[in-house]
Amino acid sequence: MLLQKAWAPLTIWLTILNYSNGNILTTTVNNEEPYTRDFYSVPTTVKTYENDTVLLPCDYKSSYHSVRWLRDEDLLMEAPYMEEVSLNRYHLLSNGSLLVMDVQTEDTGRYYCEMLTPSEKAVQAHAIEVQYPPKVYVTPNGFLELPIGAVLEIICETEGVPQPAVSWTYNNETVVDYLVGNRQTHIVEIKSRNMSGNIECVAQNGVGQPVADGVELLVLFAPEIRSPQKIYYSKVSGRIQMDCYVESAPLAKVRWYHAGKLIAMGPYYTRQDVEMPLNYTYNSHNNNNQNNRYYSDMRHSLILKNVRESDMGMYECRAENAHGVQSNYMELTFRPMPCTFKTSPDMQSPTSHTLVWQTESFSPVIEFKLKFRQVPSETTVSFTTLASRPEWTELTIPSDISIGPIYTTTYTLYGLYPASIYQVVVLARNHYGWSDSSKILRFATGGEVEFPNYSTESDSGISGTDAGELEDRNDDLANDANGDMEITSNDITENSIVVEKDKTLYSSMYAFSSSAASSAMAARLFE
C-alpha cells in the first residue's frame, strides 16, 4: 500500500555542502512535489553547477527493507537497509540518501527515492538542475561579402541553463535587446555601404560571461570618386600631378583618358597608386567601426613631367569594379586663373571707386575684360522680373607687364552715382584663352545706402565650372568674350535687387582710369 501524498504549504531552504570545492550550495523545496509524512526529509530541487557535489536526502521515519534510486525512469542503484554502495559518481549513504559527485549537465533531471518494506513502498521525489553558461551558434558565420540591395538572414541558436536571453548587436551597439527563445532570426536589408561591420548574436543567462557569435559583413559597392581639383593650370614644360580618390569594394581598376583616348603610360605619362591611411578623413565616409576599413581608399595620380601644348584638354579618371563604373573629369589648361578682387588702399569718393584684382598666369596676360552694372537700392526701386534686370557695361583693359606669373591690376571707375550699389566682375586673357569669371564684387559709393547684410564678395561668378559643364566651358568662354555675358539668378544674393531696365541708367556715366593708356577705352561708353 502506497503512502498517502500531501502538498507542502511552505518553502524550506536547505544548505548542502559542496564536497568538491567547499562552497555552500543553496537549494529549495519543490512546492509542486507531494511528499509523505513518513519522511523527515522534504522534496527538493537543487540548482547547482558542473563539477559540484549534490546530496539528495531520503530520511525515512521507519525501518525499511531496501532502498533504490531512479533518475527519471532509469534505475541508478539499489541496496539493502543501512548498506553503503558506490557506483561511478553515485554514492548511496547508509541512511538512504544519495550523493552525486562531479555533477555534469546530463545529471539534470528528476530523482526518486523508493523505500521498500515487506508491505509497502514509500516514494519521495527530488530534482537536480545543473546550470551552465550559454552557448551560441550562428548561421551563417565568419566573413561574408554581399552587395548593396542584398538581404541577409542570420539564425542564432542558443543553449544553456537557465535559458539564455538573446540580443543582437551591430559593431558592439545593441540594436535588438532581450529576446527569449533558443532560436532567433535576424533579417538585415543591406541599403548602404556603411552597413559593413560585425553583426553578432549575444546570449547571457547569469552563469559565467555573455557569449557571442556572428558575421563580419563586407558590403560591396561600385566605385565612388572625389577630386580635390577640377582645373589644373600649367605652362609648357611644367610638371603637373592630377589626383583622384577612389573608394570601392572590391578594389577598383583605374584607367586614365585624355580627350577620350586611353593614356599609355611611358616617358610622358606616369602614374602613382597609393592607399590612404586609416585615419584619413577628407570627404570620406564615416564607418561605425573606427578600427577597421571595409573598403579600399586609394589615391590615383597621373603625372606629366614635361607638359606640352598637346597635353591641354579634358582628362578622365575612370574607376571600375564588378559592381559598377564611375568617372571624374579634370581639365589641364594654360589659361589664366580666375581673378580675385583685393582691398583697395585708396580713399573712395561718392562718384568713383578703385578696384584692385589679381590673377596668376604662366603665359603673359594680354588684357582684362571688366563688366559692371548698378543695382538700385531697396528704397528706390521695387522688385521686377529677371527679364528686366539692368545691362552690363563692358570695358577692355590692357594688361601691364609683369615679372613672374602674378598680375596685379588697379583700375578706377569714375562718374558713378552717389549712394548706389554696383556689381563688377573681371576676366583675364592670355594666348590660350579667357579665364573663368571672377566672383561678383558688390560695392557701394558714398552716401546713405540701404543694403542690409551687405557682403563684399559673392560666392558665384558669371560662369560656373562644375563637373557637368567642363566640356562645354571653352565654347561658352569664347561666346562670352565676343558677346554680352549674362548673370544668372544664382549670381544675385538674397539681399540684391533685380529691377526694370532703365535705358538711361548709364547715359550720363563715364569711366576711365588714372592711366592714360586706359582713358581711350572710356569713349566706348558713349558709342
Short mmCIF file of C-alpha atoms in Angstrom, two decimals:
data_model
loop_
_atom_site.label_atom_id
_atom_site.label_comp_id
_atom_site.label_asym_id
_atom_site.label_seq_id
_atom_site.Cartn_x
_atom_site.Cartn_y
_atom_site.Cartn_z
CA MET A 1 0.00 0.00 0.00
CA LEU A 2 1.44 3.32 -1.02
CA LEU A 3 1.72 6.12 1.47
CA GLN A 4 -0.79 8.92 1.13
CA LYS A 5 0.65 12.06 -0.54
CA ALA A 6 0.27 15.61 0.71
CA TRP A 7 1.39 19.07 -0.61
CA ALA A 8 3.82 21.20 1.33
CA PRO A 9 2.38 24.67 2.09
CA LEU A 10 5.71 26.38 2.63
CA THR A 11 9.21 26.71 1.13
CA ILE A 12 12.01 25.18 3.16
CA TRP A 13 15.59 26.28 2.46
CA LEU A 14 18.35 23.71 2.73
CA THR A 15 22.07 24.16 2.58
CA ILE A 16 24.12 21.39 1.12
CA LEU A 17 27.87 21.24 1.37
CA ASN A 18 29.74 21.25 -1.96
CA TYR A 19 32.23 18.48 -1.33
CA SER A 20 34.28 19.22 -4.44
CA ASN A 21 35.31 22.80 -3.65
CA GLY A 22 33.94 23.63 -0.21
CA ASN A 23 31.24 26.04 -1.44
CA ILE A 24 27.83 26.18 0.20
CA LEU A 25 25.05 25.35 -2.23
CA THR A 26 21.52 26.63 -1.63
CA THR A 27 18.50 24.55 -2.59
CA THR A 28 14.77 24.98 -2.17
CA VAL A 29 11.82 22.76 -1.54
CA ASN A 30 9.90 21.91 -4.64
CA ASN A 31 6.43 23.04 -3.64
CA GLU A 32 4.90 21.28 -6.61
CA GLU A 33 6.09 17.85 -5.39
CA PRO A 34 3.91 15.92 -2.89
CA TYR A 35 5.74 14.15 -0.06
CA THR A 36 4.56 11.82 2.68
CA ARG A 37 4.56 12.45 6.38
CA ASP A 38 6.70 9.32 6.83
CA PHE A 39 9.86 11.18 5.63
CA TYR A 40 11.87 13.56 7.74
CA SER A 41 13.31 14.98 4.50
CA VAL A 42 11.27 17.02 2.03
CA PRO A 43 11.27 17.06 -1.79
CA THR A 44 13.93 19.49 -3.07
CA THR A 45 15.15 20.97 -6.35
CA VAL A 46 18.90 21.50 -6.28
CA LYS A 47 20.29 24.15 -8.63
CA THR A 48 23.99 23.58 -8.98
CA TYR A 49 26.93 23.86 -11.35
CA GLU A 50 29.14 21.42 -13.16
CA ASN A 51 31.77 19.58 -11.05
CA ASP A 52 29.91 20.27 -7.81
CA THR A 53 28.67 17.55 -5.38
CA VAL A 54 24.97 17.28 -4.53
CA LEU A 55 23.26 15.46 -1.64
CA LEU A 56 19.70 14.26 -2.24
CA PRO A 57 18.16 13.38 1.18
CA CYS A 58 15.90 10.38 1.75
CA ASP A 59 15.41 10.19 5.53
CA TYR A 60 12.64 7.67 6.23
CA LYS A 61 11.00 7.71 9.68
CA SER A 62 10.54 3.93 9.94
CA SER A 63 12.66 0.93 9.24
CA TYR A 64 12.80 -0.37 5.70
CA HIS A 65 13.94 -3.46 3.89
CA SER A 66 15.82 -1.83 0.99
CA VAL A 67 16.21 1.49 -0.87
CA ARG A 68 16.61 2.23 -4.51
CA TRP A 69 17.15 5.43 -6.55
CA LEU A 70 15.87 6.20 -10.01
CA ARG A 71 16.63 9.13 -12.36
CA ASP A 72 13.54 9.77 -14.39
CA GLU A 73 12.66 6.13 -15.25
CA ASP A 74 16.17 4.69 -15.15
CA LEU A 75 17.38 2.72 -12.13
CA LEU A 76 20.60 4.14 -10.72
CA MET A 77 21.30 1.85 -7.77
CA GLU A 78 19.65 -0.33 -5.07
CA ALA A 79 20.93 -1.50 -1.65
CA PRO A 80 19.68 -3.29 1.46
CA TYR A 81 18.97 -1.44 4.68
CA MET A 82 21.96 0.51 6.15
CA GLU A 83 24.35 -0.56 3.43
CA GLU A 84 26.54 1.97 1.58
CA VAL A 85 27.10 1.44 -2.11
CA SER A 86 29.27 3.37 -4.62
CA LEU A 87 28.82 3.24 -8.37
CA ASN A 88 30.76 5.59 -10.66
CA ARG A 89 29.86 9.11 -9.45
CA TYR A 90 26.96 7.96 -7.25
CA HIS A 91 27.32 7.09 -3.56
CA LEU A 92 24.37 5.67 -1.57
CA LEU A 93 24.65 6.54 2.12
CA SER A 94 23.58 4.25 4.95
CA ASN A 95 20.52 6.41 5.76
CA GLY A 96 19.27 6.06 2.18
CA SER A 97 20.40 9.49 0.91
CA LEU A 98 22.15 9.77 -2.48
CA LEU A 99 25.41 11.64 -3.04
CA VAL A 100 26.02 12.74 -6.67
CA MET A 101 29.65 13.73 -7.20
CA ASP A 102 31.32 15.69 -10.01
CA VAL A 103 27.95 16.81 -11.35
CA GLN A 104 27.63 17.05 -15.15
CA THR A 105 24.99 18.66 -17.32
CA GLU A 106 23.48 15.25 -18.11
CA ASP A 107 22.68 14.84 -14.39
CA THR A 108 19.84 17.31 -14.79
CA GLY A 109 16.55 15.51 -14.18
CA ARG A 110 14.11 14.14 -11.61
CA TYR A 111 15.30 11.69 -8.95
CA TYR A 112 13.08 9.28 -6.98
CA CYS A 113 13.92 7.63 -3.66
CA GLU A 114 11.87 4.45 -3.07
CA MET A 115 11.79 2.96 0.44
CA LEU A 116 10.67 -0.66 0.33
CA THR A 117 9.16 -2.58 3.28
CA PRO A 118 7.62 -6.04 3.25
CA SER A 119 4.16 -4.49 2.97
CA GLU A 120 4.52 -1.14 1.18
CA LYS A 121 6.65 1.34 -0.86
CA ALA A 122 7.18 4.99 0.06
CA VAL A 123 8.41 7.41 -2.63
CA GLN A 124 9.98 10.84 -2.34
CA ALA A 125 10.93 12.94 -5.41
CA HIS A 126 13.84 15.37 -5.87
CA ALA A 127 15.32 17.22 -8.85
CA ILE A 128 18.74 18.43 -9.96
CA GLU A 129 19.11 21.37 -12.30
CA VAL A 130 22.70 21.77 -13.46
CA GLN A 131 23.21 25.38 -14.53
CA TYR A 132 25.88 26.14 -17.13
CA PRO A 133 26.93 29.15 -19.21
CA PRO A 134 25.23 29.83 -22.53
CA LYS A 135 26.45 28.57 -25.86
CA VAL A 136 25.57 30.27 -29.14
CA TYR A 137 25.72 29.10 -32.76
CA VAL A 138 25.12 31.50 -35.67
CA THR A 139 24.39 30.58 -39.30
CA PRO A 140 25.99 31.88 -41.46
CA ASN A 141 29.04 33.00 -39.53
CA GLY A 142 32.53 34.27 -40.19
CA PHE A 143 33.40 36.69 -43.00
CA LEU A 144 30.66 37.44 -45.53
CA GLU A 145 30.60 39.65 -48.66
CA LEU A 146 27.28 40.94 -50.01
CA PRO A 147 26.36 43.79 -52.39
CA ILE A 148 24.05 46.70 -51.70
CA GLY A 149 20.45 45.54 -52.15
CA ALA A 150 21.00 42.04 -50.78
CA VAL A 151 19.02 40.64 -47.83
CA LEU A 152 20.88 38.75 -45.12
CA GLU A 153 19.10 36.27 -42.82
CA ILE A 154 21.06 35.30 -39.70
CA ILE A 155 19.87 32.40 -37.50
CA CYS A 156 21.04 32.25 -33.88
CA GLU A 157 20.60 29.08 -31.80
CA THR A 158 21.44 29.03 -28.10
CA GLU A 159 21.59 26.59 -25.22
CA GLY A 160 22.22 26.95 -21.51
CA VAL A 161 20.57 26.67 -18.12
CA PRO A 162 18.77 28.87 -17.29
CA GLN A 163 17.55 29.62 -20.80
CA PRO A 164 19.67 32.45 -22.21
CA ALA A 165 18.31 35.86 -23.17
CA VAL A 166 19.40 36.93 -26.65
CA SER A 167 20.27 40.35 -28.08
CA TRP A 168 21.62 41.47 -31.47
CA THR A 169 24.47 43.95 -31.79
CA TYR A 170 25.97 45.86 -34.71
CA ASN A 171 29.57 46.93 -34.19
CA ASN A 172 29.12 46.44 -30.43
CA GLU A 173 25.98 48.60 -30.29
CA THR A 174 22.76 46.84 -29.30
CA VAL A 175 20.04 47.03 -31.96
CA VAL A 176 17.61 44.37 -30.64
CA ASP A 177 17.52 43.58 -26.93
CA TYR A 178 16.29 40.74 -24.69
CA LEU A 179 14.71 38.09 -26.85
CA VAL A 180 13.68 34.79 -25.24
CA GLY A 181 13.88 31.53 -27.14
CA ASN A 182 16.56 29.09 -28.19
CA ARG A 183 16.26 30.04 -31.89
CA GLN A 184 16.19 33.62 -33.13
CA THR A 185 16.26 35.08 -36.65
CA HIS A 186 17.60 38.49 -37.63
CA ILE A 187 16.89 39.99 -41.08
CA VAL A 188 19.29 42.63 -42.45
CA GLU A 189 18.46 44.63 -45.59
CA ILE A 190 21.72 45.99 -46.97
CA LYS A 191 20.85 49.52 -48.06
CA SER A 192 24.17 51.32 -47.68
CA ARG A 193 27.90 50.75 -47.98
CA ASN A 194 28.14 51.98 -44.37
CA MET A 195 26.47 48.80 -43.11
CA SER A 196 29.76 46.90 -43.19
CA GLY A 197 30.83 45.59 -39.80
CA ASN A 198 30.21 42.95 -37.16
CA ILE A 199 26.67 41.64 -36.59
CA GLU A 200 26.55 39.43 -33.51
CA CYS A 201 24.07 37.35 -31.51
CA VAL A 202 24.84 37.76 -27.80
CA ALA A 203 23.48 35.25 -25.24
CA GLN A 204 23.59 35.54 -21.45
CA ASN A 205 21.86 33.74 -18.58
CA GLY A 206 23.66 34.96 -15.48
CA VAL A 207 26.02 31.99 -15.40
CA GLY A 208 29.51 32.88 -16.50
CA GLN A 209 30.14 35.61 -19.06
CA PRO A 210 27.93 36.53 -22.05
CA VAL A 211 28.97 34.80 -25.27
CA ALA A 212 28.59 35.97 -28.86
CA ASP A 213 28.85 34.66 -32.38
CA GLY A 214 28.09 36.35 -35.67
CA VAL A 215 29.20 37.51 -39.08
CA GLU A 216 31.64 40.15 -40.24
CA LEU A 217 29.84 41.77 -43.16
CA LEU A 218 31.62 43.46 -46.03
CA VAL A 219 29.26 45.48 -48.25
CA LEU A 220 30.32 45.50 -51.89
CA PHE A 221 29.67 48.70 -53.87
CA ALA A 222 30.57 50.47 -57.09
CA PRO A 223 33.49 52.94 -57.10
CA GLU A 224 32.95 56.41 -55.67
CA ILE A 225 35.33 59.12 -56.90
CA ARG A 226 36.24 62.51 -55.47
CA SER A 227 38.71 65.05 -56.88
CA PRO A 228 40.18 67.92 -54.88
CA GLN A 229 40.69 69.97 -58.05
CA LYS A 230 38.74 70.28 -61.28
CA ILE A 231 41.10 72.55 -63.23
CA TYR A 232 44.89 72.32 -63.32
CA TYR A 233 46.85 75.34 -64.55
CA SER A 234 50.25 74.87 -66.09
CA LYS A 235 52.75 76.10 -68.68
CA VAL A 236 54.75 74.46 -71.41
CA SER A 237 57.47 72.22 -69.89
CA GLY A 238 55.81 72.40 -66.47
CA ARG A 239 55.12 69.44 -64.17
CA ILE A 240 51.55 68.52 -63.22
CA GLN A 241 50.10 65.86 -60.95
CA MET A 242 46.37 65.18 -61.25
CA ASP A 243 44.74 63.29 -58.39
CA CYS A 244 41.52 61.36 -57.99
CA TYR A 245 40.49 59.47 -54.86
CA VAL A 246 38.55 56.23 -55.28
CA GLU A 247 36.64 54.32 -52.61
CA SER A 248 35.29 50.91 -53.59
CA ALA A 249 34.73 47.33 -52.52
CA PRO A 250 36.24 45.31 -54.01
CA LEU A 251 39.28 47.23 -55.25
CA ALA A 252 38.55 49.14 -58.45
CA LYS A 253 40.68 49.18 -61.58
CA VAL A 254 41.50 52.77 -62.59
CA ARG A 255 42.33 53.99 -66.09
CA TRP A 256 43.24 57.48 -67.30
CA TYR A 257 41.96 59.01 -70.56
CA HIS A 258 42.89 62.20 -72.42
CA ALA A 259 40.41 63.63 -74.91
CA GLY A 260 38.56 60.31 -74.81
CA LYS A 261 41.61 58.17 -75.59
CA LEU A 262 43.23 55.72 -73.17
CA ILE A 263 46.59 57.01 -71.93
CA ALA A 264 49.52 54.65 -72.35
CA MET A 265 52.00 55.09 -69.53
CA GLY A 266 55.53 55.80 -70.69
CA PRO A 267 58.04 58.64 -70.95
CA TYR A 268 55.38 61.37 -70.99
CA TYR A 269 52.82 59.94 -68.55
CA THR A 270 53.45 58.09 -65.29
CA ARG A 271 51.07 57.11 -62.51
CA GLN A 272 51.10 56.52 -58.76
CA ASP A 273 48.55 54.49 -56.81
CA VAL A 274 48.70 54.95 -53.04
CA GLU A 275 46.45 53.54 -50.31
CA MET A 276 45.25 56.27 -47.98
CA PRO A 277 45.95 55.86 -44.25
CA LEU A 278 43.19 54.62 -41.97
CA ASN A 279 42.81 57.97 -40.21
CA TYR A 280 42.48 59.88 -43.50
CA THR A 281 39.04 61.54 -43.45
CA TYR A 282 38.98 64.04 -46.35
CA ASN A 283 35.40 63.82 -47.64
CA SER A 284 35.42 60.11 -46.83
CA HIS A 285 32.55 58.12 -45.43
CA ASN A 286 32.48 57.53 -41.70
CA ASN A 287 32.18 53.97 -40.64
CA ASN A 288 30.82 52.94 -37.26
CA ASN A 289 33.80 50.66 -36.71
CA GLN A 290 36.72 53.06 -36.37
CA ASN A 291 39.32 50.29 -36.13
CA ASN A 292 38.53 48.68 -39.50
CA ARG A 293 38.07 49.91 -43.03
CA TYR A 294 35.74 47.73 -45.05
CA TYR A 295 36.64 49.26 -48.42
CA SER A 296 39.68 50.33 -50.40
CA ASP A 297 40.55 54.04 -50.33
CA MET A 298 43.14 54.84 -52.98
CA ARG A 299 44.71 57.98 -54.38
CA HIS A 300 45.40 57.60 -58.08
CA SER A 301 47.75 60.19 -59.58
CA LEU A 302 48.55 60.94 -63.21
CA ILE A 303 51.93 62.74 -63.53
CA LEU A 304 53.04 64.80 -66.51
CA LYS A 305 56.73 65.62 -66.07
CA ASN A 306 57.13 67.84 -69.14
CA VAL A 307 53.80 69.37 -70.19
CA ARG A 308 53.28 70.03 -73.90
CA GLU A 309 50.64 72.15 -75.61
CA SER A 310 49.11 68.96 -76.94
CA ASP A 311 48.52 67.86 -73.34
CA MET A 312 45.89 70.52 -72.80
CA GLY A 313 42.27 69.40 -72.61
CA MET A 314 39.99 67.15 -70.64
CA TYR A 315 41.23 64.19 -68.59
CA GLU A 316 39.10 61.36 -67.28
CA CYS A 317 39.79 59.22 -64.23
CA ARG A 318 37.66 56.10 -64.74
CA ALA A 319 37.24 53.51 -61.94
CA GLU A 320 35.54 50.16 -62.44
CA ASN A 321 34.85 47.01 -60.44
CA ALA A 322 32.31 44.19 -60.68
CA HIS A 323 29.55 46.43 -59.26
CA GLY A 324 29.81 49.47 -61.47
CA VAL A 325 31.90 52.16 -63.14
CA GLN A 326 32.29 55.86 -62.38
CA SER A 327 34.33 58.66 -63.92
CA ASN A 328 35.60 62.05 -62.83
CA TYR A 329 36.79 64.76 -65.19
CA MET A 330 39.61 67.29 -64.89
CA GLU A 331 40.94 69.93 -67.23
CA LEU A 332 44.56 70.84 -67.92
CA THR A 333 44.81 74.38 -69.27
CA PHE A 334 47.32 77.17 -69.91
CA ARG A 335 44.65 79.87 -69.48
CA PRO A 336 44.91 82.41 -66.61
CA MET A 337 43.46 81.55 -63.23
CA PRO A 338 40.24 83.37 -62.22
CA CYS A 339 40.87 86.89 -60.96
CA THR A 340 40.34 87.70 -57.30
CA PHE A 341 39.47 91.16 -56.02
CA LYS A 342 41.67 92.70 -53.33
CA THR A 343 41.02 95.52 -50.88
CA SER A 344 41.96 98.88 -52.35
CA PRO A 345 44.12 101.14 -50.14
CA ASP A 346 42.86 104.28 -51.92
CA MET A 347 40.19 106.54 -50.45
CA GLN A 348 36.89 106.12 -52.28
CA SER A 349 34.72 109.10 -53.32
CA PRO A 350 30.91 109.32 -53.78
CA THR A 351 31.30 109.16 -57.58
CA SER A 352 34.30 106.83 -58.05
CA HIS A 353 35.61 103.50 -56.87
CA THR A 354 39.07 101.97 -57.19
CA LEU A 355 39.25 98.25 -57.93
CA VAL A 356 42.25 96.01 -57.35
CA TRP A 357 42.40 92.46 -58.66
CA GLN A 358 44.98 89.76 -59.07
CA THR A 359 45.44 86.74 -61.29
CA GLU A 360 48.09 84.14 -61.98
CA SER A 361 49.08 83.07 -65.47
CA PHE A 362 52.07 81.07 -66.69
CA SER A 363 51.68 82.72 -70.08
CA PRO A 364 51.68 86.55 -70.47
CA VAL A 365 48.27 88.13 -69.84
CA ILE A 366 47.15 90.22 -72.82
CA GLU A 367 44.08 92.01 -71.50
CA PHE A 368 41.25 92.05 -68.96
CA LYS A 369 37.53 92.31 -69.51
CA LEU A 370 35.75 94.32 -66.79
CA LYS A 371 31.96 94.35 -66.55
CA PHE A 372 29.91 96.38 -64.09
CA ARG A 373 26.32 97.49 -63.52
CA GLN A 374 24.28 99.40 -60.99
CA VAL A 375 21.89 97.58 -58.66
CA PRO A 376 19.28 100.05 -57.29
CA SER A 377 18.68 100.05 -53.52
CA GLU A 378 15.52 98.84 -51.80
CA THR A 379 14.26 102.34 -51.04
CA THR A 380 14.19 103.48 -54.66
CA VAL A 381 13.14 100.52 -56.81
CA SER A 382 10.64 97.69 -56.37
CA PHE A 383 11.19 94.09 -57.38
CA THR A 384 10.54 93.13 -61.00
CA THR A 385 11.15 90.14 -63.23
CA LEU A 386 14.57 88.78 -64.09
CA ALA A 387 13.95 89.62 -67.74
CA SER A 388 14.12 93.36 -66.95
CA ARG A 389 17.38 93.35 -64.99
CA PRO A 390 19.95 96.06 -65.89
CA GLU A 391 22.55 95.50 -68.58
CA TRP A 392 26.27 95.16 -68.03
CA THR A 393 28.72 97.79 -69.18
CA GLU A 394 31.90 96.24 -70.55
CA LEU A 395 35.45 97.59 -70.60
CA THR A 396 38.56 96.07 -72.14
CA ILE A 397 41.70 96.92 -70.18
CA PRO A 398 45.19 96.15 -71.47
CA SER A 399 47.46 94.26 -69.11
CA ASP A 400 50.67 95.70 -67.70
CA ILE A 401 53.90 93.76 -67.97
CA SER A 402 54.56 91.51 -65.02
CA ILE A 403 57.76 89.91 -63.80
CA GLY A 404 56.59 86.46 -62.89
CA PRO A 405 53.17 84.79 -63.14
CA ILE A 406 51.34 87.13 -60.71
CA TYR A 407 49.46 90.04 -62.28
CA THR A 408 48.06 92.76 -60.01
CA THR A 409 45.91 95.44 -61.66
CA THR A 410 44.40 98.66 -60.27
CA TYR A 411 41.54 100.38 -62.07
CA THR A 412 39.28 103.28 -61.03
CA LEU A 413 35.69 103.72 -62.15
CA TYR A 414 34.63 107.39 -62.28
CA GLY A 415 31.27 109.02 -62.87
CA LEU A 416 29.34 106.64 -60.64
CA TYR A 417 26.08 107.61 -58.94
CA PRO A 418 26.46 108.54 -55.28
CA ALA A 419 24.84 106.36 -52.66
CA SER A 420 24.48 103.50 -55.13
CA ILE A 421 25.27 99.81 -55.26
CA TYR A 422 27.28 98.26 -58.08
CA GLN A 423 28.28 94.80 -59.18
CA VAL A 424 31.53 94.10 -61.02
CA VAL A 425 33.29 91.06 -62.48
CA VAL A 426 36.57 90.67 -64.34
CA LEU A 427 38.20 88.09 -66.64
CA ALA A 428 41.77 87.75 -67.92
CA ARG A 429 43.01 86.58 -71.33
CA ASN A 430 46.32 85.19 -72.46
CA HIS A 431 47.40 83.47 -75.65
CA TYR A 432 45.41 80.33 -74.71
CA GLY A 433 42.08 81.99 -73.99
CA TRP A 434 39.92 83.67 -71.36
CA SER A 435 39.96 82.72 -67.71
CA ASP A 436 36.87 81.79 -65.78
CA SER A 437 34.93 84.72 -64.37
CA SER A 438 35.87 86.17 -61.01
CA LYS A 439 33.37 86.15 -58.21
CA ILE A 440 30.95 89.06 -58.27
CA LEU A 441 32.17 92.01 -56.27
CA ARG A 442 29.50 94.31 -54.81
CA PHE A 443 30.44 97.75 -53.62
CA ALA A 444 28.62 100.94 -52.59
CA THR A 445 29.56 104.51 -53.42
CA GLY A 446 29.49 107.21 -50.74
CA GLY A 447 26.17 108.33 -49.23
CA GLU A 448 23.24 106.70 -47.49
CA VAL A 449 22.58 103.27 -49.00
CA GLU A 450 20.12 100.68 -47.72
CA PHE A 451 21.58 97.27 -48.38
CA PRO A 452 21.08 95.05 -45.33
CA ASN A 453 23.59 92.28 -44.64
CA TYR A 454 25.88 93.81 -47.24
CA SER A 455 28.52 91.38 -48.46
CA THR A 456 31.74 92.42 -50.18
CA GLU A 457 32.15 89.43 -52.47
CA SER A 458 29.61 86.84 -53.58
CA ASP A 459 30.17 83.11 -53.87
CA SER A 460 29.44 82.87 -57.56
CA GLY A 461 30.72 84.41 -60.74
CA ILE A 462 29.35 84.91 -64.20
CA SER A 463 30.06 81.43 -65.49
CA GLY A 464 30.37 78.38 -63.24
CA THR A 465 32.66 75.45 -63.87
CA ASP A 466 31.11 72.38 -62.32
CA ALA A 467 31.90 68.86 -63.48
CA GLY A 468 28.96 68.71 -65.86
CA GLU A 469 29.93 71.95 -67.64
CA LEU A 470 33.67 71.40 -68.04
CA GLU A 471 33.46 70.08 -71.58
CA ASP A 472 31.32 72.97 -72.81
CA ARG A 473 33.12 75.74 -70.97
CA ASN A 474 35.67 76.56 -73.70
CA ASP A 475 32.86 77.27 -76.19
CA ASP A 476 30.96 79.30 -73.60
CA LEU A 477 34.01 81.42 -72.83
CA ALA A 478 34.55 82.13 -76.49
CA ASN A 479 30.95 83.31 -76.82
CA ASP A 480 31.25 85.38 -73.64
CA ALA A 481 34.41 87.06 -74.88
CA ASN A 482 32.73 88.13 -78.15
CA GLY A 483 29.29 88.95 -76.80
CA ASP A 484 27.40 90.04 -73.73
CA MET A 485 27.86 87.96 -70.60
CA GLU A 486 24.70 87.26 -68.63
CA ILE A 487 24.30 86.93 -64.88
CA THR A 488 22.01 84.14 -63.74
CA SER A 489 19.65 84.42 -60.78
CA ASN A 490 22.15 82.45 -58.74
CA ASP A 491 24.64 85.29 -59.17
CA ILE A 492 22.38 87.67 -57.24
CA THR A 493 22.40 87.18 -53.49
CA GLU A 494 19.22 87.25 -51.43
CA ASN A 495 19.99 90.88 -50.48
CA SER A 496 20.36 92.04 -54.10
CA ILE A 497 17.55 93.67 -56.05
CA VAL A 498 16.61 92.99 -59.67
CA VAL A 499 14.92 95.99 -61.31
CA GLU A 500 13.37 97.04 -64.58
CA LYS A 501 15.98 98.03 -67.10
CA ASP A 502 16.44 101.78 -67.41
CA LYS A 503 17.83 102.65 -70.83
CA THR A 504 19.19 105.93 -69.46
CA LEU A 505 20.82 104.29 -66.46
CA TYR A 506 24.33 104.68 -67.84
CA SER A 507 23.70 107.51 -70.32
CA SER A 508 25.42 110.11 -68.18
CA MET A 509 28.06 107.75 -66.82
CA TYR A 510 31.67 107.77 -67.90
CA ALA A 511 34.52 105.59 -66.73
CA PHE A 512 38.25 105.97 -67.05
CA SER A 513 41.35 105.03 -65.14
CA SER A 514 44.20 107.14 -63.90
CA SER A 515 46.30 105.53 -66.58
CA ALA A 516 46.49 107.48 -69.81
CA ALA A 517 46.59 104.28 -71.81
CA SER A 518 43.16 103.32 -70.46
CA SER A 519 41.39 106.65 -70.88
CA ALA A 520 40.69 105.97 -74.53
CA MET A 521 38.61 102.98 -73.51
CA ALA A 522 36.09 105.26 -71.79
CA ALA A 523 34.90 106.52 -75.17
CA ARG A 524 33.15 103.19 -75.67
CA LEU A 525 30.55 104.21 -73.09
CA PHE A 526 29.29 106.99 -75.33
CA GLU A 527 29.02 104.98 -78.54
#
